[in-house]
Amino acid sequence: MASSQFCNQNFRPVSVVCVGSRFSNPAVGFPSLKTWNCRDLNLKTDYLWAIRLSLVEPKSAVDVQRLVGFLYDDLPHLFDDQGIDQTAYDEAVIFRDPITKHDSLSGYLFNIALLKIVFRPQFQLHWVKQTGPNEITTRWTMIMKFMPLPWKPELVFTGTSVMGINPVNGKFCSHVDFWDSIKKSDYFSFEGLWDVFKQLRIYKTPDLETPKYQILKRTANYEVRQYSPFIVVETNGNKLSGSTGFNDVAGYIFGKNSTVEKIPMTTPVFTQALDAELSKVSIQIVLPFDKEMDSLPNPNQEAISLRKVEGGIAAVVKFSGKPTEEIVREKEKALRSNIIKDGLKPKMGCLLARYNDPGRTWSFIMRNEVLIWLEEFSLD
């Protein structure tokens, strides 16, 4: 999470107190950053800038906690028909993300409108916190579809936004985004542009029901998802990339059960390794979300069973191509290494998720995923 840094200089209150290292606007009272005597500010490049709101003397009388509550109510409308409350923002509001910048309310609103047209964003607000005397930080997930491309690729961004407050009028005067997936979030970030470009590739996801999940965080190497509970029909398999047992579990949903009930097909097909060596494997088909354990027909075969997966939080890596045993094990090893490197605690085993019929899908557009359940996870 972005945090405040404090400088050791006093100056008179000004009408706008959100300032950056790349600009100084005397017309609205911006002090030049070069004149500051900063203890904690590390200016490594001319691109680094942050909100300096704790410098104003005397202390602001702005009710920051009221604004925290306001953002909880207002930001969920960022991309819907209602929209945000424009009166809460300064006319000179400054917006920055790794590849976009605007220095006015009209530019800020134009950016929101453009995203709605081109990307159809789904915005989810996780939390809002006061992180400085005149600063609020929000954490969010945004999922977008790039509509101009025929395959409408899904782009996922997670991160924090640091919102600066003008202590003179209590309005937001800056909004700076930091993405979890890149190290350099300063405008203009070629790393950020490359992060967007990488997500434009084609993945084929069948138009079938999938387990419900929420993306909590997307790093450069994996996503962290929170899965809702789901039910699987499963039997023993032979290896992670194998198909042994698939016909048996598929037979159950096609009507080979105690009531001859046909159950709609879902995606993906899971193979789950339960041990550290990834040798003890089960193959699973997820049942539709509206099914309950007590209403499902019994399997006709002893080797087939129904089980409720309680859900939870998983780290997930996505990849295309034919998921051979060697590739899947390499993906699992790399994912586990990255999880541990980031200070998370992975559980034993993993799941391979295969979304496509290998006989009807070109390998380069196949969607495959390796999932590892996590012991615990926090967005704080």
Short mmCIF file of C-alpha atoms in Angstrom, two decimals:
data_model
loop_
_atom_site.label_atom_id
_atom_site.label_comp_id
_atom_site.label_asym_id
_atom_site.label_seq_id
_atom_site.Cartn_x
_atom_site.Cartn_y
_atom_site.Cartn_z
CA MET A 1 0.00 0.00 0.00
CA ALA A 2 1.26 3.44 -0.81
CA SER A 3 2.18 5.36 2.32
CA SER A 4 2.66 9.00 3.21
CA GLN A 5 6.12 10.51 3.46
CA PHE A 6 6.65 13.74 5.36
CA CYS A 7 8.83 16.75 4.68
CA ASN A 8 10.30 19.09 7.28
CA GLN A 9 9.29 22.54 6.04
CA ASN A 10 6.48 24.93 6.92
CA PHE A 11 4.70 27.11 4.39
CA ARG A 12 1.45 29.03 4.15
CA PRO A 13 -1.71 27.10 3.21
CA VAL A 14 -2.43 27.18 -0.50
CA SER A 15 -5.60 26.55 -2.48
CA VAL A 16 -4.25 23.29 -3.91
CA VAL A 17 -1.74 21.17 -2.01
CA CYS A 18 -1.34 18.11 -4.23
CA VAL A 19 2.03 18.51 -5.90
CA GLY A 20 4.35 16.48 -8.09
CA SER A 21 8.02 16.44 -8.92
CA ARG A 22 7.34 16.90 -12.63
CA PHE A 23 5.33 20.09 -12.44
CA SER A 24 4.78 23.30 -10.47
CA ASN A 25 1.81 25.52 -11.27
CA PRO A 26 2.03 29.03 -9.75
CA ALA A 27 -1.47 29.83 -10.99
CA VAL A 28 -2.96 27.47 -8.44
CA GLY A 29 -0.32 27.95 -5.78
CA PHE A 30 1.88 24.87 -6.22
CA PRO A 31 5.20 25.26 -4.39
CA SER A 32 8.22 24.03 -6.31
CA LEU A 33 9.39 20.64 -5.08
CA LYS A 34 12.99 21.75 -5.49
CA THR A 35 12.58 24.26 -2.63
CA TRP A 36 11.54 21.64 -0.08
CA ASN A 37 13.85 20.42 2.66
CA CYS A 38 12.69 16.77 2.83
CA ARG A 39 13.91 14.18 5.31
CA ASP A 40 12.03 11.13 4.08
CA LEU A 41 11.54 11.90 0.39
CA ASN A 42 13.84 9.94 -1.92
CA LEU A 43 13.83 11.45 -5.42
CA LYS A 44 15.56 8.79 -7.50
CA THR A 45 14.17 9.99 -10.83
CA ASP A 46 12.30 12.98 -12.18
CA TYR A 47 9.25 10.74 -12.63
CA LEU A 48 8.64 9.93 -8.96
CA TRP A 49 5.91 11.99 -7.35
CA ALA A 50 3.58 11.63 -4.42
CA ILE A 51 0.98 13.51 -2.46
CA ARG A 52 2.36 15.88 0.18
CA LEU A 53 -0.67 16.78 2.25
CA SER A 54 0.66 16.61 5.80
CA LEU A 55 2.78 19.72 5.24
CA VAL A 56 -0.02 22.23 5.62
CA GLU A 57 0.03 24.35 8.75
CA PRO A 58 -2.19 24.79 10.64
CA LYS A 59 -3.66 21.30 10.80
CA SER A 60 -6.64 20.67 8.51
CA ALA A 61 -10.11 20.60 10.00
CA VAL A 62 -11.35 18.25 7.26
CA ASP A 63 -13.41 15.31 8.54
CA VAL A 64 -11.36 12.60 6.84
CA GLN A 65 -13.34 9.74 8.34
CA ARG A 66 -16.51 11.17 6.82
CA LEU A 67 -14.76 11.12 3.45
CA VAL A 68 -13.73 7.49 4.04
CA GLY A 69 -17.41 6.61 4.44
CA PHE A 70 -18.26 8.72 1.40
CA LEU A 71 -15.80 6.78 -0.79
CA TYR A 72 -17.22 3.44 0.41
CA ASP A 73 -20.60 4.61 -0.92
CA ASP A 74 -19.46 6.56 -3.99
CA LEU A 75 -16.64 4.59 -5.64
CA PRO A 76 -18.74 1.48 -6.42
CA HIS A 77 -20.59 3.77 -8.89
CA LEU A 78 -17.37 4.67 -10.72
CA PHE A 79 -18.42 2.94 -13.95
CA ASP A 80 -22.18 2.51 -13.62
CA ASP A 81 -24.96 4.79 -14.88
CA GLN A 82 -25.10 6.75 -11.64
CA GLY A 83 -21.42 7.67 -11.69
CA ILE A 84 -19.37 9.33 -8.98
CA ASP A 85 -20.35 12.53 -7.18
CA GLN A 86 -18.43 15.15 -9.16
CA THR A 87 -18.95 17.80 -6.49
CA ALA A 88 -16.52 15.92 -4.22
CA TYR A 89 -13.56 16.77 -6.50
CA ASP A 90 -11.55 19.93 -7.11
CA GLU A 91 -11.69 21.47 -10.57
CA ALA A 92 -7.90 21.07 -10.63
CA VAL A 93 -7.91 17.42 -9.52
CA ILE A 94 -4.76 15.58 -10.56
CA PHE A 95 -5.03 11.99 -11.85
CA ARG A 96 -2.09 9.67 -12.49
CA ASP A 97 -1.79 5.97 -13.23
CA PRO A 98 1.15 4.23 -14.92
CA ILE A 99 0.01 5.11 -18.45
CA THR A 100 -2.51 7.96 -18.05
CA LYS A 101 -2.47 11.48 -16.63
CA HIS A 102 -4.99 14.31 -16.33
CA ASP A 103 -4.80 17.62 -14.46
CA SER A 104 -8.44 18.71 -14.35
CA LEU A 105 -11.85 17.45 -13.33
CA SER A 106 -12.94 17.35 -16.97
CA GLY A 107 -9.91 15.19 -17.83
CA TYR A 108 -10.60 12.96 -14.83
CA LEU A 109 -14.21 12.42 -15.95
CA PHE A 110 -13.13 11.93 -19.57
CA ASN A 111 -10.81 9.12 -18.50
CA ILE A 112 -13.67 7.37 -16.67
CA ALA A 113 -16.00 7.77 -19.67
CA LEU A 114 -13.36 6.42 -22.08
CA LEU A 115 -12.76 3.35 -19.93
CA LYS A 116 -16.51 2.66 -19.87
CA ILE A 117 -16.71 2.69 -23.67
CA VAL A 118 -13.52 0.81 -24.54
CA PHE A 119 -13.18 -1.62 -21.65
CA ARG A 120 -16.57 -2.08 -19.92
CA PRO A 121 -14.88 -2.19 -16.49
CA GLN A 122 -16.11 -4.11 -13.49
CA PHE A 123 -14.83 -2.30 -10.39
CA GLN A 124 -14.71 -3.81 -6.94
CA LEU A 125 -13.72 -1.81 -3.88
CA HIS A 126 -12.04 -3.88 -1.15
CA TRP A 127 -11.33 -1.27 1.50
CA VAL A 128 -10.87 2.45 2.20
CA LYS A 129 -8.52 3.78 4.89
CA GLN A 130 -7.12 7.06 6.11
CA THR A 131 -3.35 6.93 5.56
CA GLY A 132 -2.40 10.54 6.29
CA PRO A 133 -3.79 13.77 7.76
CA ASN A 134 -5.24 14.69 4.35
CA GLU A 135 -4.85 11.38 2.54
CA ILE A 136 -7.06 8.34 1.96
CA THR A 137 -5.96 5.08 0.34
CA THR A 138 -8.31 2.64 -1.37
CA ARG A 139 -7.70 -0.94 -2.51
CA TRP A 140 -9.55 -2.28 -5.52
CA THR A 141 -9.83 -4.83 -8.33
CA MET A 142 -10.77 -3.82 -11.87
CA ILE A 143 -11.63 -6.35 -14.58
CA MET A 144 -11.99 -5.03 -18.11
CA LYS A 145 -12.74 -6.45 -21.56
CA PHE A 146 -10.91 -4.79 -24.44
CA MET A 147 -13.88 -4.41 -26.75
CA PRO A 148 -12.06 -3.33 -29.98
CA LEU A 149 -10.43 -6.77 -30.36
CA PRO A 150 -12.69 -9.56 -31.71
CA TRP A 151 -11.83 -11.98 -28.89
CA LYS A 152 -12.43 -9.28 -26.22
CA PRO A 153 -9.51 -10.21 -23.96
CA GLU A 154 -9.92 -9.81 -20.23
CA LEU A 155 -7.55 -7.42 -18.51
CA VAL A 156 -7.17 -7.57 -14.74
CA PHE A 157 -5.66 -4.84 -12.59
CA THR A 158 -5.47 -4.67 -8.82
CA GLY A 159 -3.84 -2.07 -6.67
CA THR A 160 -4.25 0.98 -4.50
CA SER A 161 -5.28 4.57 -5.14
CA VAL A 162 -3.97 7.39 -2.97
CA MET A 163 -6.54 10.19 -2.73
CA GLY A 164 -5.32 13.62 -1.66
CA ILE A 165 -7.68 16.06 0.08
CA ASN A 166 -7.51 19.83 -0.24
CA PRO A 167 -7.73 21.01 3.39
CA VAL A 168 -9.12 24.39 2.32
CA ASN A 169 -12.35 23.04 0.81
CA GLY A 170 -12.36 19.37 1.85
CA LYS A 171 -12.46 18.14 -1.76
CA PHE A 172 -10.31 15.51 -3.44
CA CYS A 173 -7.49 17.19 -5.33
CA SER A 174 -5.45 14.18 -6.45
CA HIS A 175 -5.84 10.50 -7.32
CA VAL A 176 -2.71 8.40 -7.86
CA ASP A 177 -2.93 4.70 -8.85
CA PHE A 178 -0.37 2.03 -7.98
CA TRP A 179 -0.66 -1.38 -9.69
CA ASP A 180 0.28 -4.61 -7.92
CA SER A 181 1.58 -6.15 -11.15
CA ILE A 182 4.45 -3.73 -11.81
CA LYS A 183 7.28 -2.14 -9.85
CA LYS A 184 7.33 1.22 -11.65
CA SER A 185 3.92 2.83 -11.31
CA ASP A 186 5.06 6.37 -12.08
CA TYR A 187 3.74 7.97 -15.26
CA PHE A 188 4.88 7.15 -17.97
CA SER A 189 5.67 3.48 -17.22
CA PHE A 190 6.74 1.29 -20.14
CA GLU A 191 6.48 -1.61 -17.68
CA GLY A 192 2.82 -0.69 -17.22
CA LEU A 193 2.26 -0.52 -20.97
CA TRP A 194 3.87 -3.96 -21.41
CA ASP A 195 1.66 -5.29 -18.61
CA VAL A 196 -1.41 -4.19 -20.59
CA PHE A 197 -0.06 -5.61 -23.86
CA LYS A 198 0.64 -9.05 -22.35
CA GLN A 199 -2.99 -9.38 -21.30
CA LEU A 200 -4.28 -8.92 -24.85
CA ARG A 201 -3.42 -12.48 -25.88
CA ILE A 202 -6.14 -14.93 -26.84
CA TYR A 203 -7.50 -17.41 -24.29
CA LYS A 204 -10.51 -19.50 -25.23
CA THR A 205 -12.94 -19.90 -22.35
CA PRO A 206 -16.04 -21.96 -23.24
CA ASP A 207 -19.42 -20.37 -22.62
CA LEU A 208 -20.13 -22.68 -19.68
CA GLU A 209 -20.62 -22.14 -15.97
CA THR A 210 -17.43 -22.01 -13.91
CA PRO A 211 -16.75 -21.97 -10.16
CA LYS A 212 -17.42 -18.50 -8.77
CA TYR A 213 -14.40 -16.55 -7.62
CA GLN A 214 -13.29 -13.03 -6.87
CA ILE A 215 -9.84 -11.75 -7.88
CA LEU A 216 -8.28 -10.15 -4.83
CA LYS A 217 -4.83 -9.38 -6.18
CA ARG A 218 -2.90 -9.75 -9.43
CA THR A 219 0.88 -9.70 -9.21
CA ALA A 220 3.38 -10.00 -12.05
CA ASN A 221 3.43 -13.78 -11.55
CA TYR A 222 0.00 -14.92 -10.37
CA GLU A 223 -3.52 -14.00 -9.28
CA VAL A 224 -4.92 -14.44 -5.79
CA ARG A 225 -8.57 -15.54 -5.96
CA GLN A 226 -11.23 -16.14 -3.34
CA TYR A 227 -13.38 -19.10 -4.42
CA SER A 228 -16.94 -19.68 -3.27
CA PRO A 229 -17.85 -23.26 -2.23
CA PHE A 230 -18.62 -25.66 -5.08
CA ILE A 231 -19.44 -29.34 -5.53
CA VAL A 232 -17.44 -31.80 -7.61
CA VAL A 233 -18.01 -35.33 -8.83
CA GLU A 234 -14.66 -37.10 -8.73
CA THR A 235 -12.75 -40.34 -9.08
CA ASN A 236 -9.13 -41.42 -9.00
CA GLY A 237 -6.79 -40.30 -11.76
CA ASN A 238 -3.28 -41.32 -12.71
CA LYS A 239 -1.38 -38.03 -13.21
CA LEU A 240 -2.00 -34.28 -13.23
CA SER A 241 -2.12 -34.00 -17.01
CA GLY A 242 -3.90 -37.33 -17.48
CA SER A 243 -7.49 -38.08 -18.47
CA THR A 244 -7.92 -41.39 -16.65
CA GLY A 245 -11.31 -41.38 -14.94
CA PHE A 246 -12.76 -38.55 -17.01
CA ASN A 247 -15.26 -40.77 -18.84
CA ASP A 248 -16.56 -42.06 -15.51
CA VAL A 249 -17.20 -38.63 -13.97
CA ALA A 250 -18.55 -37.33 -17.30
CA GLY A 251 -20.88 -40.32 -17.41
CA TYR A 252 -22.37 -39.25 -14.07
CA ILE A 253 -23.46 -35.84 -15.40
CA PHE A 254 -24.65 -37.38 -18.70
CA GLY A 255 -27.21 -39.50 -16.83
CA LYS A 256 -25.36 -42.54 -15.49
CA ASN A 257 -26.62 -41.95 -11.96
CA SER A 258 -29.35 -43.22 -9.64
CA THR A 259 -32.10 -41.05 -11.16
CA VAL A 260 -30.78 -40.94 -14.75
CA GLU A 261 -30.65 -37.14 -14.37
CA LYS A 262 -28.66 -35.20 -16.94
CA ILE A 263 -26.69 -32.35 -15.41
CA PRO A 264 -25.35 -29.40 -17.44
CA MET A 265 -21.65 -29.47 -18.29
CA THR A 266 -19.36 -26.92 -16.66
CA THR A 267 -15.74 -25.88 -17.04
CA PRO A 268 -12.94 -26.41 -16.08
CA VAL A 269 -12.09 -30.06 -15.53
CA PHE A 270 -9.86 -30.28 -12.45
CA THR A 271 -7.15 -32.77 -11.67
CA GLN A 272 -5.99 -32.43 -8.10
CA ALA A 273 -2.75 -33.67 -6.56
CA LEU A 274 -3.09 -34.14 -2.83
CA ASP A 275 0.52 -34.82 -1.84
CA ALA A 276 3.85 -33.00 -2.07
CA GLU A 277 5.08 -35.35 -4.81
CA LEU A 278 1.97 -34.62 -6.90
CA SER A 279 1.46 -38.35 -7.36
CA LYS A 280 -1.89 -39.02 -5.66
CA VAL A 281 -4.39 -37.57 -8.13
CA SER A 282 -8.17 -37.24 -8.50
CA ILE A 283 -10.06 -36.01 -11.57
CA GLN A 284 -13.09 -33.79 -11.01
CA ILE A 285 -15.95 -32.12 -12.82
CA VAL A 286 -17.57 -29.15 -11.09
CA LEU A 287 -21.35 -29.33 -10.77
CA PRO A 288 -23.61 -26.32 -11.44
CA PHE A 289 -23.73 -23.70 -8.71
CA ASP A 290 -27.45 -24.18 -8.03
CA LYS A 291 -27.03 -27.86 -7.09
CA GLU A 292 -27.09 -28.97 -3.45
CA MET A 293 -25.49 -32.11 -2.06
CA ASP A 294 -28.75 -33.48 -0.67
CA SER A 295 -30.59 -33.05 -3.99
CA LEU A 296 -28.02 -34.71 -6.26
CA PRO A 297 -28.51 -38.29 -7.50
CA ASN A 298 -26.14 -40.93 -6.22
CA PRO A 299 -23.37 -42.23 -8.50
CA ASN A 300 -23.88 -45.66 -10.03
CA GLN A 301 -20.23 -46.60 -9.54
CA GLU A 302 -18.50 -47.13 -6.20
CA ALA A 303 -15.32 -45.43 -7.42
CA ILE A 304 -17.18 -42.17 -8.05
CA SER A 305 -18.06 -39.79 -5.23
CA LEU A 306 -19.56 -36.36 -4.65
CA ARG A 307 -17.73 -33.83 -2.51
CA LYS A 308 -18.28 -30.24 -1.45
CA VAL A 309 -15.20 -28.07 -1.80
CA GLU A 310 -15.39 -25.36 0.84
CA GLY A 311 -13.66 -22.83 -1.36
CA GLY A 312 -11.03 -20.53 0.04
CA ILE A 313 -8.15 -18.49 -1.28
CA ALA A 314 -5.86 -19.77 -4.03
CA ALA A 315 -2.89 -18.47 -5.96
CA VAL A 316 -3.39 -19.11 -9.67
CA VAL A 317 -1.15 -18.98 -12.74
CA LYS A 318 -2.69 -19.04 -16.22
CA PHE A 319 -1.01 -20.47 -19.32
CA SER A 320 -1.87 -21.68 -22.81
CA GLY A 321 -0.76 -24.66 -24.87
CA LYS A 322 -1.01 -28.37 -24.30
CA PRO A 323 -0.60 -29.00 -20.54
CA THR A 324 1.89 -31.85 -20.50
CA GLU A 325 2.98 -33.35 -17.19
CA GLU A 326 6.38 -31.67 -17.43
CA ILE A 327 4.90 -28.23 -18.12
CA VAL A 328 2.32 -28.55 -15.34
CA ARG A 329 4.95 -29.54 -12.78
CA GLU A 330 7.18 -26.64 -13.87
CA LYS A 331 4.25 -24.23 -13.48
CA GLU A 332 3.46 -25.64 -10.04
CA LYS A 333 7.08 -25.34 -8.92
CA ALA A 334 7.40 -21.74 -10.14
CA LEU A 335 4.06 -20.75 -8.61
CA ARG A 336 4.94 -22.27 -5.25
CA SER A 337 8.32 -20.53 -5.31
CA ASN A 338 6.74 -17.15 -6.04
CA ILE A 339 4.11 -17.63 -3.33
CA ILE A 340 6.77 -18.37 -0.72
CA LYS A 341 8.97 -15.51 -1.96
CA ASP A 342 6.04 -13.14 -1.40
CA GLY A 343 5.62 -14.34 2.19
CA LEU A 344 2.47 -16.42 1.64
CA LYS A 345 1.90 -19.95 2.94
CA PRO A 346 0.92 -22.50 0.27
CA LYS A 347 -0.88 -25.71 1.14
CA MET A 348 0.28 -29.12 -0.02
CA GLY A 349 -0.63 -30.27 -3.53
CA CYS A 350 -2.20 -28.32 -6.39
CA LEU A 351 -4.94 -28.37 -9.01
CA LEU A 352 -4.67 -28.27 -12.78
CA ALA A 353 -7.68 -26.59 -14.40
CA ARG A 354 -8.31 -27.39 -18.08
CA TYR A 355 -11.02 -25.28 -19.68
CA ASN A 356 -11.06 -26.61 -23.24
CA ASP A 357 -11.80 -29.76 -25.19
CA PRO A 358 -8.30 -30.67 -26.46
CA GLY A 359 -9.75 -32.30 -29.56
CA ARG A 360 -11.60 -29.15 -30.65
CA THR A 361 -9.35 -26.31 -29.51
CA TRP A 362 -6.10 -25.03 -30.98
CA SER A 363 -3.40 -25.46 -28.37
CA PHE A 364 -2.19 -21.83 -28.54
CA ILE A 365 -5.59 -20.52 -27.37
CA MET A 366 -6.21 -23.15 -24.68
CA ARG A 367 -6.83 -21.81 -21.19
CA ASN A 368 -5.07 -23.78 -18.48
CA GLU A 369 -4.42 -22.86 -14.86
CA VAL A 370 -2.49 -24.22 -11.91
CA LEU A 371 -4.01 -23.43 -8.51
CA ILE A 372 -2.44 -23.75 -5.07
CA TRP A 373 -4.61 -23.18 -2.02
CA LEU A 374 -3.22 -20.74 0.55
CA GLU A 375 -3.22 -21.14 4.33
CA GLU A 376 -4.09 -17.48 4.84
CA PHE A 377 -4.15 -14.19 2.99
CA SER A 378 -4.83 -10.57 3.82
CA LEU A 379 -5.23 -7.50 1.62
CA ASP A 380 -4.09 -5.19 4.44
#
